Coordinates of C-alpha atoms and ligand atoms in Angstrom, one line a residue:
M516 CA 0.0 0.0 0.0
C517 CA 2.5 2.5 -1.1
G518 CA 1.9 5.9 -2.6
I519 CA 3.3 6.7 -6.0
V520 CA 3.5 10.0 -7.9
G521 CA 4.9 11.1 -11.3
Y522 CA 5.2 14.3 -13.2
I523 CA 6.2 15.2 -16.8
G524 CA 5.8 18.7 -18.1
K525 CA 7.3 22.2 -18.2
R526 CA 7.3 22.9 -14.4
E527 CA 10.1 21.9 -11.9
A528 CA 9.0 18.3 -11.0
Y529 CA 10.6 18.2 -7.5
P530 CA 8.0 20.5 -5.6
I531 CA 5.1 18.6 -7.2
L532 CA 6.6 15.3 -6.2
I533 CA 7.2 16.2 -2.6
K534 CA 3.8 17.7 -2.1
G535 CA 2.1 14.8 -3.9
L536 CA 4.0 12.3 -1.6
K537 CA 2.9 14.2 1.5
R538 CA -0.6 13.9 0.3
L539 CA -0.2 10.1 -0.2
E540 CA 1.8 9.5 3.0
Y541 CA -1.3 7.9 4.7
R542 CA -0.8 5.0 2.2
G543 CA 2.6 4.1 3.7
Y544 CA 5.3 5.8 5.6
D545 CA 8.2 3.5 6.0
S546 CA 10.6 5.2 3.6
A547 CA 10.4 7.7 0.8
G548 CA 12.3 8.5 -2.5
I549 CA 12.4 10.5 -5.7
A550 CA 14.1 10.3 -9.1
L551 CA 14.3 13.3 -11.5
L552 CA 15.7 13.1 -15.0
K553 CA 17.7 16.1 -16.3
D554 CA 20.6 15.0 -18.6
D555 CA 21.0 12.2 -15.9
I556 CA 19.0 10.6 -13.2
F557 CA 19.0 12.2 -9.7
L558 CA 17.8 9.6 -7.3
Y559 CA 17.5 9.9 -3.6
K560 CA 15.7 7.6 -1.2
K561 CA 15.7 7.3 2.6
K562 CA 14.1 5.3 5.4
G563 CA 11.4 7.5 7.2
K564 CA 8.9 10.1 6.4
V565 CA 8.8 12.4 3.4
S566 CA 9.8 15.2 5.6
D567 CA 13.1 13.2 6.4
L568 CA 13.8 12.8 2.7
E569 CA 13.2 16.6 2.1
S570 CA 15.6 17.7 4.8
A571 CA 18.2 15.1 3.7
I572 CA 18.3 16.6 0.2
A573 CA 17.5 20.3 1.0
D574 CA 20.9 21.4 -0.1
S575 CA 21.1 19.3 -3.2
P576 CA 20.6 21.2 -6.6
I577 CA 17.5 19.2 -7.7
Q578 CA 16.2 20.0 -11.2
G579 CA 14.2 18.3 -13.9
N580 CA 10.8 18.5 -15.5
I581 CA 10.2 14.7 -15.4
G582 CA 10.2 12.8 -12.2
I583 CA 8.8 10.1 -10.0
G584 CA 8.3 9.7 -6.2
H585 CA 7.4 6.9 -3.8
T586 CA 6.3 6.6 -0.1
R587 CA 6.6 3.1 1.0
W588 CA 4.7 0.5 3.1
A589 CA 7.1 -2.3 3.5
T590 CA 6.1 -5.8 2.4
H591 CA 9.3 -7.3 0.9
G592 CA 12.3 -6.3 2.9
E593 CA 12.4 -4.3 6.1
P594 CA 12.1 -0.5 6.1
N595 CA 15.6 0.8 5.2
D596 CA 17.4 3.0 2.6
E597 CA 18.3 0.0 0.3
N598 CA 14.7 -1.4 0.1
A599 CA 13.3 2.2 -0.4
H600 CA 12.1 3.1 -3.8
P601 CA 12.9 4.2 -6.6
H602 CA 14.9 1.2 -7.6
Q603 CA 17.3 1.1 -10.6
S604 CA 18.3 -1.6 -12.9
S605 CA 21.8 -3.0 -12.8
N606 CA 23.2 -0.7 -15.4
G607 CA 21.0 2.2 -14.3
K608 CA 19.0 2.5 -17.7
F609 CA 15.7 2.0 -15.9
T610 CA 14.3 3.6 -12.7
I611 CA 11.1 2.3 -11.2
I612 CA 8.5 3.0 -8.5
H613 CA 6.1 0.3 -7.6
N614 CA 3.0 -0.1 -5.4
G615 CA 1.9 -3.8 -5.1
I616 CA 3.6 -7.2 -4.8
I617 CA 5.3 -9.3 -7.5
E618 CA 4.3 -12.8 -6.2
N619 CA 6.7 -14.8 -8.5
Y620 CA 9.7 -12.5 -7.9
A621 CA 11.8 -15.1 -6.2
R622 CA 11.6 -17.4 -9.4
L623 CA 12.4 -14.4 -11.6
R624 CA 15.3 -13.3 -9.4
D625 CA 16.8 -16.8 -9.6
K626 CA 16.6 -16.7 -13.4
L627 CA 18.1 -13.2 -13.5
I628 CA 21.0 -14.3 -11.2
K629 CA 21.8 -17.1 -13.5
K630 CA 22.1 -14.2 -16.2
G631 CA 24.6 -12.5 -14.1
Y632 CA 22.3 -10.0 -12.3
S633 CA 22.9 -9.1 -8.7
F634 CA 20.6 -7.3 -6.3
K635 CA 21.2 -4.5 -3.8
S636 CA 17.8 -4.8 -2.0
E637 CA 15.4 -7.6 -0.8
T638 CA 12.5 -6.1 -2.8
D639 CA 10.4 -7.7 -5.5
T640 CA 10.5 -4.3 -7.2
E641 CA 14.2 -4.5 -8.0
V642 CA 13.6 -7.8 -9.6
L643 CA 11.0 -6.3 -11.9
V644 CA 13.2 -3.4 -13.1
N645 CA 16.1 -5.8 -13.8
L646 CA 13.7 -8.0 -15.8
I647 CA 12.7 -5.0 -17.8
E648 CA 16.3 -4.2 -18.5
Y649 CA 17.2 -7.8 -19.3
I650 CA 14.4 -8.0 -21.9
Y651 CA 15.3 -4.6 -23.3
L652 CA 18.9 -5.5 -23.9
K653 CA 18.0 -8.8 -25.4
E654 CA 17.0 -7.0 -28.8
T655 CA 16.3 -3.6 -30.1
M656 CA 13.0 -2.4 -28.7
S657 CA 11.3 0.6 -27.1
A658 CA 11.3 1.0 -23.4
E659 CA 7.6 0.6 -23.5
M660 CA 7.8 -2.7 -25.2
A661 CA 10.3 -3.9 -22.7
V662 CA 8.0 -3.0 -19.9
R663 CA 5.1 -4.7 -21.6
L664 CA 6.9 -7.9 -22.2
A665 CA 8.2 -7.9 -18.6
L666 CA 4.7 -7.4 -17.2
T667 CA 3.4 -10.4 -19.1
K668 CA 5.9 -12.5 -17.0
V669 CA 5.0 -11.3 -13.7
E670 CA 2.2 -12.6 -11.2
G671 CA 0.8 -10.3 -8.7
A672 CA -0.2 -6.6 -8.3
Y673 CA 1.3 -3.4 -9.5
G674 CA 0.8 0.2 -10.0
L675 CA 4.1 1.5 -11.4
V676 CA 6.0 4.2 -13.2
V677 CA 9.3 3.7 -15.1
I678 CA 11.8 6.1 -16.5
C679 CA 14.3 4.9 -19.2
N680 CA 17.4 7.0 -19.7
D681 CA 17.3 6.3 -23.4
E682 CA 13.9 8.1 -23.7
P683 CA 14.4 11.1 -21.4
D684 CA 11.0 12.6 -22.6
T685 CA 8.8 9.6 -21.5
L686 CA 7.2 8.2 -18.5
I687 CA 5.6 4.7 -18.7
A688 CA 2.8 3.9 -16.2
A689 CA 1.0 0.5 -15.8
R690 CA -1.5 -0.9 -13.4
K691 CA -2.9 -4.2 -12.3
G692 CA -4.6 -4.6 -9.0
S693 CA -3.1 -1.4 -7.5
P694 CA -4.9 1.9 -8.3
L695 CA -3.3 4.5 -10.7
V696 CA -4.8 7.8 -11.8
I697 CA -3.4 10.1 -14.6
G698 CA -4.2 13.9 -14.4
L699 CA -4.4 15.6 -17.7
G700 CA -2.9 19.2 -17.7
Q701 CA -2.0 21.7 -20.4
G702 CA 1.2 20.1 -21.8
E703 CA 1.9 18.2 -18.6
Y704 CA 0.7 15.1 -16.9
F705 CA 0.4 14.0 -13.3
I706 CA 0.4 10.4 -12.2
A707 CA -0.6 9.2 -8.7
S708 CA -2.1 6.3 -6.7
D709 CA -5.2 8.4 -6.1
A710 CA -6.5 11.8 -7.0
T711 CA -5.5 13.7 -3.8
P712 CA -2.0 14.8 -5.3
I713 CA -3.6 15.8 -8.6
V714 CA -6.8 17.7 -7.6
E715 CA -4.9 21.0 -7.1
Y716 CA -3.6 21.0 -10.7
T717 CA -6.3 19.5 -12.8
K718 CA -9.9 18.0 -12.5
N719 CA -9.5 15.9 -15.6
V720 CA -8.4 12.4 -14.8
I721 CA -8.1 8.9 -16.4
Y722 CA -8.4 6.0 -14.0
L723 CA -6.2 3.0 -15.3
N724 CA -7.9 -0.4 -15.5
D725 CA -6.1 -3.7 -14.8
E726 CA -3.4 -4.4 -17.4
D727 CA -3.5 -0.9 -18.8
I728 CA -0.2 0.8 -19.8
A729 CA 0.2 4.4 -20.5
V730 CA 3.2 6.0 -22.5
I731 CA 3.3 9.7 -21.5
K732 CA 5.3 12.5 -23.2
T733 CA 4.7 16.3 -22.4
D734 CA 2.4 16.6 -25.5
E735 CA 1.0 13.1 -25.8
L736 CA -0.6 10.2 -23.8
Q737 CA -0.9 6.8 -25.4
L738 CA -3.1 4.2 -23.5
K739 CA -3.0 0.5 -24.5
T740 CA -3.0 -3.0 -22.8
I741 CA 0.1 -4.8 -21.9
K742 CA -0.9 -7.1 -24.8
N743 CA -0.5 -3.9 -27.0
T744 CA -4.3 -3.3 -27.8
P745 CA -4.9 0.5 -28.1
I746 CA -7.4 2.0 -25.7
K747 CA -9.5 5.2 -26.0
P748 CA -8.9 7.0 -22.7
A749 CA -12.1 7.7 -20.6
I750 CA -11.6 11.1 -19.1
K751 CA -13.4 11.7 -15.9
E752 CA -14.0 15.0 -13.9
L753 CA -13.0 14.9 -10.3
T754 CA -15.6 16.0 -7.7
L755 CA -13.0 16.2 -4.9
D756 CA -12.2 19.7 -3.6
I757 CA -8.6 20.6 -2.4
G758 CA -10.0 21.9 0.8
E759 CA -11.4 18.6 1.9
I760 CA -7.8 17.1 2.1
D761 CA -6.4 19.7 4.5
K762 CA -6.6 19.5 8.4
Q763 CA -8.6 22.8 8.4
G764 CA -7.3 23.9 11.7
Y765 CA -7.5 20.5 13.5
D766 CA -4.4 18.9 15.1
H767 CA -5.0 15.7 13.3
F768 CA -6.9 14.4 10.3
M769 CA -8.5 11.7 12.6
L770 CA -10.0 14.4 15.0
K771 CA -11.2 16.4 11.9
E772 CA -12.8 13.4 10.5
I773 CA -14.5 12.6 13.8
Y774 CA -15.9 16.0 14.0
E775 CA -17.0 15.9 10.3
Q776 CA -19.3 13.0 11.0
P777 CA -22.6 15.1 11.4
R778 CA -21.9 16.7 7.9
A779 CA -20.6 13.3 6.4
I780 CA -23.9 11.5 7.5
A781 CA -26.1 14.5 6.4
D782 CA -24.2 14.5 3.0
T783 CA -24.7 10.7 2.8
F784 CA -28.4 11.0 3.1
R785 CA -28.8 14.3 1.3
G786 CA -30.9 13.9 -1.8
R787 CA -31.7 10.3 -0.7
I788 CA -34.0 10.9 2.3
Y789 CA -37.0 12.8 1.2
R790 CA -37.3 16.1 3.0
D791 CA -40.5 15.1 4.6
C792 CA -38.9 11.8 5.8
T793 CA -41.6 9.8 4.1
D794 CA -39.3 7.8 1.8
I795 CA -35.7 7.0 0.7
H796 CA -34.4 7.1 -2.8
L797 CA -31.1 5.3 -3.7
G798 CA -30.4 6.0 -7.3
G799 CA -27.5 3.6 -7.4
L800 CA -29.7 0.8 -6.7
Q801 CA -32.8 1.8 -8.7
Q802 CA -32.2 -0.9 -11.3
V803 CA -31.5 -3.7 -8.9
W804 CA -34.3 -3.6 -6.2
G805 CA -35.7 -6.8 -7.8
D806 CA -32.5 -8.7 -7.0
L807 CA -32.5 -7.5 -3.5
E808 CA -36.2 -8.4 -2.9
K809 CA -35.7 -11.9 -4.4
A810 CA -32.4 -12.4 -2.7
R811 CA -32.1 -15.9 -1.0
R812 CA -29.3 -14.5 1.1
I813 CA -27.2 -11.3 1.6
I814 CA -23.5 -12.0 1.9
I815 CA -21.5 -8.9 3.1
V816 CA -17.8 -9.0 2.3
A817 CA -15.4 -6.4 3.9
C818 CA -12.2 -5.9 6.0
G819 CA -11.4 -4.2 9.1
T820 CA -13.7 -1.4 10.1
S821 CA -15.8 -1.9 7.0
W822 CA -16.3 -5.5 8.2
H823 CA -17.7 -4.0 11.5
A824 CA -20.1 -1.8 9.5
G825 CA -21.1 -5.0 7.7
L826 CA -21.9 -6.6 11.1
V827 CA -24.3 -3.8 11.9
G828 CA -25.7 -4.3 8.4
E829 CA -26.5 -7.9 9.3
Y830 CA -28.5 -6.9 12.2
L831 CA -30.4 -4.2 10.1
F832 CA -31.2 -6.5 7.2
E833 CA -32.3 -9.4 9.3
E834 CA -34.3 -7.1 11.6
F835 CA -36.2 -5.0 9.1
A836 CA -35.9 -6.8 5.7
R837 CA -36.1 -10.4 7.2
V838 CA -33.4 -11.7 4.8
P839 CA -30.6 -14.0 6.1
V840 CA -27.2 -12.2 6.1
E841 CA -23.7 -13.6 6.4
V842 CA -20.8 -11.2 7.0
E843 CA -17.5 -12.5 5.6
Y844 CA -13.8 -11.3 5.9
G845 CA -12.8 -10.8 2.4
S846 CA -9.5 -12.5 3.0
E847 CA -11.3 -15.7 4.2
F848 CA -14.1 -15.7 1.8
R849 CA -11.7 -15.6 -1.2
Y850 CA -10.0 -18.8 -0.3
R851 CA -12.7 -20.8 1.6
N852 CA -14.4 -22.0 -1.7
P853 CA -17.6 -20.6 -0.5
I854 CA -21.0 -21.8 -1.5
I855 CA -22.6 -19.0 -3.6
Y856 CA -26.1 -19.3 -5.1
K857 CA -27.1 -17.3 -8.3
D858 CA -29.9 -15.7 -6.2
D859 CA -27.5 -14.5 -3.6
V860 CA -26.7 -10.8 -3.4
V861 CA -23.1 -9.9 -2.3
I862 CA -22.6 -6.4 -0.8
A863 CA -18.9 -5.3 -0.7
I864 CA -18.1 -2.5 1.8
S865 CA -15.0 -0.5 1.4
Q866 CA -13.9 3.0 2.2
S867 CA -11.1 3.1 -0.2
G868 CA -12.6 0.9 -2.8
E869 CA -9.1 -0.7 -3.3
T870 CA -8.7 -3.4 -0.6
A871 CA -7.4 -6.3 -2.4
D872 CA -9.1 -9.0 -0.3
T873 CA -12.4 -7.4 -0.8
L874 CA -11.8 -7.0 -4.5
A875 CA -11.0 -10.7 -4.8
A876 CA -14.1 -11.7 -3.0
I877 CA -16.1 -9.6 -5.4
R878 CA -14.6 -11.4 -8.3
I879 CA -15.3 -14.8 -6.8
A880 CA -19.0 -13.8 -6.1
K881 CA -19.3 -12.6 -9.7
E882 CA -17.7 -15.7 -11.2
N883 CA -20.3 -17.8 -9.3
G884 CA -23.2 -15.6 -10.8
A885 CA -24.2 -13.7 -7.7
K886 CA -25.2 -10.0 -8.1
V887 CA -22.5 -7.8 -6.4
F888 CA -23.2 -4.3 -5.1
G889 CA -20.8 -1.9 -3.5
V890 CA -20.8 0.6 -0.7
C891 CA -17.8 2.8 -1.2
N892 CA -16.4 6.2 -0.4
V893 CA -13.9 6.9 -3.2
V894 CA -15.3 7.9 -6.6
G895 CA -13.7 5.9 -9.5
S896 CA -12.1 3.3 -7.2
S897 CA -11.6 -0.3 -8.5
I898 CA -14.5 -1.7 -6.4
T899 CA -17.0 0.9 -7.8
R900 CA -15.9 -0.1 -11.3
E901 CA -16.1 -3.9 -10.6
T902 CA -19.6 -4.1 -8.8
D903 CA -22.9 -4.2 -10.7
A904 CA -24.4 -1.3 -8.8
G905 CA -23.8 0.5 -5.5
V906 CA -24.1 3.4 -3.2
Y907 CA -21.5 6.0 -2.4
T908 CA -20.9 7.0 1.1
H909 CA -20.3 10.9 0.9
A910 CA -18.0 11.1 3.8
G911 CA -15.3 13.1 1.8
P912 CA -11.8 12.0 1.7
E913 CA -10.7 10.1 4.8
I914 CA -7.0 10.6 5.3
G915 CA -6.5 9.4 8.9
V916 CA -5.4 5.7 8.8
A917 CA -8.0 4.9 11.5
S918 CA -11.4 4.9 9.9
T919 CA -14.0 6.9 11.7
K920 CA -16.5 9.0 9.4
A921 CA -16.4 6.3 6.8
F922 CA -17.7 3.8 9.4
T923 CA -20.8 6.0 10.3
A924 CA -21.3 6.9 6.7
Q925 CA -21.3 3.1 5.8
V926 CA -23.7 2.3 8.6
T927 CA -25.9 5.1 7.4
V928 CA -26.0 3.7 3.8
L929 CA -26.7 0.1 5.1
T930 CA -29.5 1.5 7.3
M931 CA -31.1 3.2 4.2
I932 CA -30.7 0.1 2.0
A933 CA -32.2 -2.1 4.7
L934 CA -35.2 0.2 5.5
K935 CA -35.8 0.7 1.7
L936 CA -35.7 -3.0 1.1
A937 CA -38.0 -3.7 4.1
N938 CA -40.4 -1.1 2.6
H939 CA -40.2 -2.8 -0.8
K940 CA -40.8 -6.2 0.8
K941 CA -43.4 -4.8 3.3
T942 CA -41.6 -6.5 6.2
I943 CA -42.2 -3.3 8.2
T944 CA -45.1 -1.0 8.3
T945 CA -45.0 2.4 6.5
E946 CA -45.4 4.0 10.0
K947 CA -42.3 2.2 11.3
Y948 CA -40.4 2.9 8.1
Q949 CA -41.1 6.7 8.3
E950 CA -40.5 6.7 12.0
L951 CA -37.1 5.3 11.5
I952 CA -36.3 7.6 8.6
K953 CA -37.2 10.5 10.8
A954 CA -35.0 9.2 13.6
L955 CA -32.1 8.7 11.1
N956 CA -32.6 12.3 9.9
E957 CA -32.0 13.5 13.5
I958 CA -28.7 11.6 13.9
P959 CA -26.4 14.4 12.7
E960 CA -27.7 16.7 15.4
K961 CA -27.4 14.0 18.1
I962 CA -23.8 13.3 17.0
E963 CA -23.0 17.0 17.6
K964 CA -24.2 16.4 21.2
A965 CA -22.0 13.5 21.6
L966 CA -19.0 15.3 20.2
A967 CA -19.7 18.0 22.8
L968 CA -18.7 15.6 25.5
N969 CA -15.1 15.7 24.3
E970 CA -13.5 17.3 27.3
Q971 CA -15.3 14.8 29.7
I972 CA -14.1 11.9 27.5
K973 CA -10.6 13.3 27.6
L974 CA -10.6 13.3 31.4
I975 CA -11.7 9.6 31.3
S976 CA -9.1 8.7 28.7
E977 CA -6.3 10.3 30.9
K978 CA -7.1 7.7 33.6
Y979 CA -6.5 4.7 31.2
K980 CA -3.8 5.8 29.0
D981 CA -1.2 3.8 30.8
H982 CA -3.2 0.5 30.8
S983 CA -1.9 -2.2 28.3
N984 CA -5.2 -4.1 27.9
A985 CA -8.8 -3.3 27.6
I986 CA -12.1 -5.1 26.9
Y987 CA -15.1 -3.7 24.9
L988 CA -18.6 -5.2 25.4
G989 CA -21.9 -4.8 23.6
R990 CA -25.1 -6.7 22.8
G991 CA -27.2 -6.9 19.6
F992 CA -26.7 -3.9 17.4
L993 CA -24.0 -2.6 19.8
F994 CA -21.7 -5.7 19.6
P995 CA -20.2 -4.5 16.4
V996 CA -19.6 -1.1 18.0
A997 CA -17.7 -2.8 20.8
M998 CA -15.6 -4.6 18.1
E999 CA -15.0 -1.2 16.4
G1000 CA -14.1 0.5 19.6
A1001 CA -11.5 -2.2 20.4
L1002 CA -10.1 -1.8 16.8
K1003 CA -9.7 1.8 17.1
L1004 CA -7.8 1.6 20.4
K1005 CA -5.6 -1.2 19.1
E1006 CA -4.6 0.4 15.8
I1007 CA -3.7 3.9 17.1
S1008 CA -2.5 3.4 20.8
Y1009 CA -1.1 -0.1 20.4
I1010 CA -3.0 -1.2 23.6
H1011 CA -4.2 -4.8 23.3
A1012 CA -8.0 -4.6 23.2
E1013 CA -10.7 -7.2 22.5
G1014 CA -14.3 -6.7 21.7
Y1015 CA -16.9 -9.3 22.7
P1016 CA -20.7 -9.9 22.8
A1017 CA -21.3 -9.1 26.4
A1018 CA -22.7 -12.5 27.2
E1019 CA -19.7 -14.2 25.9
M1020 CA -17.7 -12.9 28.9
K1021 CA -18.8 -15.8 31.1
H1022 CA -17.4 -18.3 28.5
G1023 CA -13.8 -17.3 29.3
P1024 CA -12.9 -13.6 29.0
I1025 CA -14.2 -12.8 32.4
A1026 CA -11.1 -14.5 33.6
L1027 CA -9.2 -11.4 32.4
I1028 CA -11.1 -9.1 34.7
D1029 CA -9.4 -7.4 37.6
E1030 CA -8.8 -3.9 39.0
N1031 CA -6.4 -3.3 36.1
M1032 CA -8.8 -4.2 33.3
P1033 CA -10.8 -1.1 31.8
V1034 CA -14.0 -2.5 30.4
F1035 CA -15.8 -0.2 27.9
I1036 CA -19.4 -1.2 27.8
V1037 CA -21.8 0.0 25.1
A1038 CA -25.0 0.0 27.1
T1039 CA -27.6 2.4 25.7
K1040 CA -31.3 1.5 26.3
D1041 CA -32.6 -1.3 24.1
S1042 CA -34.3 -4.6 24.1
S1043 CA -31.4 -6.3 25.9
Y1044 CA -30.8 -3.5 28.4
D1045 CA -31.5 -5.5 31.6
K1046 CA -29.0 -8.1 30.3
I1047 CA -26.2 -5.6 29.7
V1048 CA -26.8 -4.1 33.3
S1049 CA -26.3 -7.6 34.6
N1050 CA -23.0 -7.8 32.6
I1051 CA -21.8 -4.6 34.1
R1052 CA -22.6 -5.9 37.6
E1053 CA -20.5 -9.1 36.7
V1054 CA -17.6 -6.8 35.7
K1055 CA -17.8 -5.0 38.9
A1056 CA -18.1 -8.1 41.0
R1057 CA -14.6 -8.9 39.8
N1058 CA -13.4 -5.4 40.7
G1059 CA -13.2 -4.6 36.9
V1060 CA -13.3 -0.9 35.9
A1061 CA -16.5 -0.2 34.0
I1062 CA -16.8 2.7 31.6
A1063 CA -20.3 2.7 30.2
I1064 CA -21.7 4.5 27.1
I1065 CA -25.4 5.0 28.2
T1066 CA -28.6 6.8 27.2
E1067 CA -29.0 10.3 28.5
G1068 CA -30.8 10.2 32.0
D1069 CA -30.1 6.5 32.6
T1070 CA -29.7 6.5 36.4
V1071 CA -29.3 2.6 36.9
I1072 CA -26.0 2.2 35.2
K1073 CA -24.9 5.6 36.6
D1074 CA -24.9 4.0 40.1
I1075 CA -23.0 0.8 39.0
A1076 CA -20.3 2.0 36.5
D1077 CA -17.1 3.8 37.3
H1078 CA -17.6 6.3 34.5
I1079 CA -20.6 7.0 32.3
I1080 CA -20.8 8.8 29.0
E1081 CA -24.3 9.8 28.1
V1082 CA -25.4 10.0 24.4
P1083 CA -28.9 11.1 23.3
E1084 CA -31.8 8.7 23.0
T1085 CA -32.4 6.9 19.6
P1086 CA -34.0 3.7 18.3
E1087 CA -31.7 0.8 19.1
S1088 CA -31.1 0.1 15.3
L1089 CA -29.6 3.6 15.0
A1090 CA -27.6 3.5 18.3
P1091 CA -24.3 2.3 16.5
L1092 CA -24.1 5.7 14.9
L1093 CA -24.1 7.6 18.2
T1094 CA -22.4 5.2 20.7
V1095 CA -19.2 4.8 18.4
I1096 CA -18.4 8.4 18.8
P1097 CA -17.2 8.4 22.4
L1098 CA -15.1 5.2 21.5
Q1099 CA -13.5 7.1 18.6
L1100 CA -12.6 10.0 20.9
I1101 CA -11.3 7.7 23.7
S1102 CA -8.9 6.0 21.3
Y1103 CA -7.8 9.3 20.0
H1104 CA -7.1 10.9 23.3
I1105 CA -5.3 7.8 24.7
A1106 CA -3.1 7.5 21.6
L1107 CA -2.3 11.2 21.8
M1108 CA -1.5 11.0 25.5
R1109 CA 0.9 8.0 24.7
G1110 CA 2.7 10.0 22.1
C1111 CA 1.5 7.9 19.2
N1112 CA 1.1 9.2 15.7
V1113 CA -2.7 9.1 15.5
D1114 CA -2.8 9.8 11.8
Q1115 CA -0.1 7.5 10.7
P1116 CA -0.1 4.6 13.3
R1117 CA 2.9 2.2 13.0
N1118 CA 2.9 -0.7 10.7
L1119 CA -0.4 0.3 9.1
A1120 CA -1.6 2.0 5.9
K1121 CA -4.9 3.4 4.7
S1122 CA -5.7 1.2 1.9
V1123 CA -4.5 -2.5 1.8
T1124 CA -4.1 -3.0 -2.0
V1125 CA -2.1 -6.2 -1.6
E1126 CA -3.2 -9.4 0.1
Ligands
AGP1523 C1 -9.6 0.8 10.0 O1 -9.4 1.9 10.9 C2 -8.5 0.5 9.2 N1 -7.9 1.4 8.5 C3 -8.7 -0.8 8.4 O2 -9.2 -1.8 9.1 C4 -9.7 -0.6 7.2 O3 -11.1 -0.4 7.7 C5 -9.6 -1.9 6.3 O4 -8.3 -1.9 5.8 C6 -10.7 -1.8 5.2 O5 -10.5 -0.7 4.3 P1 -11.5 -0.3 3.3 O6 -12.7 0.1 4.0 O7 -10.8 0.8 2.5 O8 -11.7 -1.5 2.4

């Protein structure tokens, strides 16, 4: 999940590359590097952040109107200077940046070693650039042809850009599995893993599809397949606005995105929920309601936080639309040889729209004849182009690696789909349908109220920042929220945390409870309220520390728990949208107090484009 950028044009490439890499740093921040071509290649790469690279070459005379840059998330070879990109071929003729994994690199490397090649790094990418050189030197051909032939020999995923010293006016870009976007300027072109480094220069972009290759000169762009079939470029206009990808005064993207949730949810149902809250219109599913109504089963595939949103979806679809639902991890579903019926509907949930395991699960579902719909946040992403229909979450760009507003926007979309399907199938009354639409419409305001508790939540977080374990509990619709709360704490504070259905405690985890174990309990008023109150009593009976998210005015839990955080009343099916807010803030404050990098937590990246 690296970030790659490229530029060719009349401007100085260096500032464009550095700025672009900073925009993409959420995709990987183990090392960074650039290469510019002016008479000769200037290449510099370094372990660490883009800012480390910048200060390391601050005094170097860097020039050139053609260049490439890379920020790395290490897969093959530890984060160090040698394994950083760009990589050069043995005789320095080719320079490459690559996002993805060449799965058969070891076999290719052994073949190249027999041909006299040696390698400076442990990376799969250096094998690819040497393969390109090897093919190029075998007989007279263009650099583009050498790249194409090499790519027909590799297995795996790539988004890459190549410079050849023999063709100093050309960039060669190719994609398979990993995302790549080309921005079209006046006599200049911008290449990047996503649109965030491009939007400030142009709104006109081309999204490369799998096995596309682009040969780019300052005044010309040629698009073809790696099998040499010409392609007519499909130019799209970006809807992204540069302001959306700035912190706008917040200390961190994660905090900004937590506070953006009222707007993100309102934008997600704007133009979809009728003003008078009498109905819902989802244009992206207009042609496929029949498939959903007739669905024998709904299979939700996703990873990480999106999988937790899928879990909430399971409760929503079964509760309201009375259709059986299975929630599958993309990575397990793709290799489990799953049983898929033609009248199954698969819903793929992904913020980035680029998660490799979810993409692969989609392809398997389609191969087995199921209809596949997407819930995505990134326009033009691979999942949106590979699904039969879908609904965009309008959360806006999510830069913080820990997903927050995308989760609540995904749950909002799943709620609208489940309610609309229930209305289609008449499994709920029109009164209930409209009552729930009205309650959903009130959620942004209620989230504002939950956000207003930030200072109180900060004080509670202070007390538990030095603990090394935590447990999260919830029942029904709130069980997935407990899972999500635990994931947030794990991924940004590095505290070991587990989420459980509260009743599962007695089957083992309760052994972990003592005075050193903070237990976060999601316990707003719902059909299993009395049960969760007993679970809190069980925690207290073992001297555990109970921090409860409760409904405003609840006095029962107030008397039992060590700390309470009150959120506004709402129907239990919508409570995940409110109760997750305090858990997001708790993880944010604890991580900050522990000196962690909340926007770029260690070992993680925003979009997992390799398996
Ligand atoms: C969540 O905070 C993480 N960033 C991660 O679990 C993420 O949800 C997962 O990688 C799925 O990403 P997607 O929604 O872009 O597919």
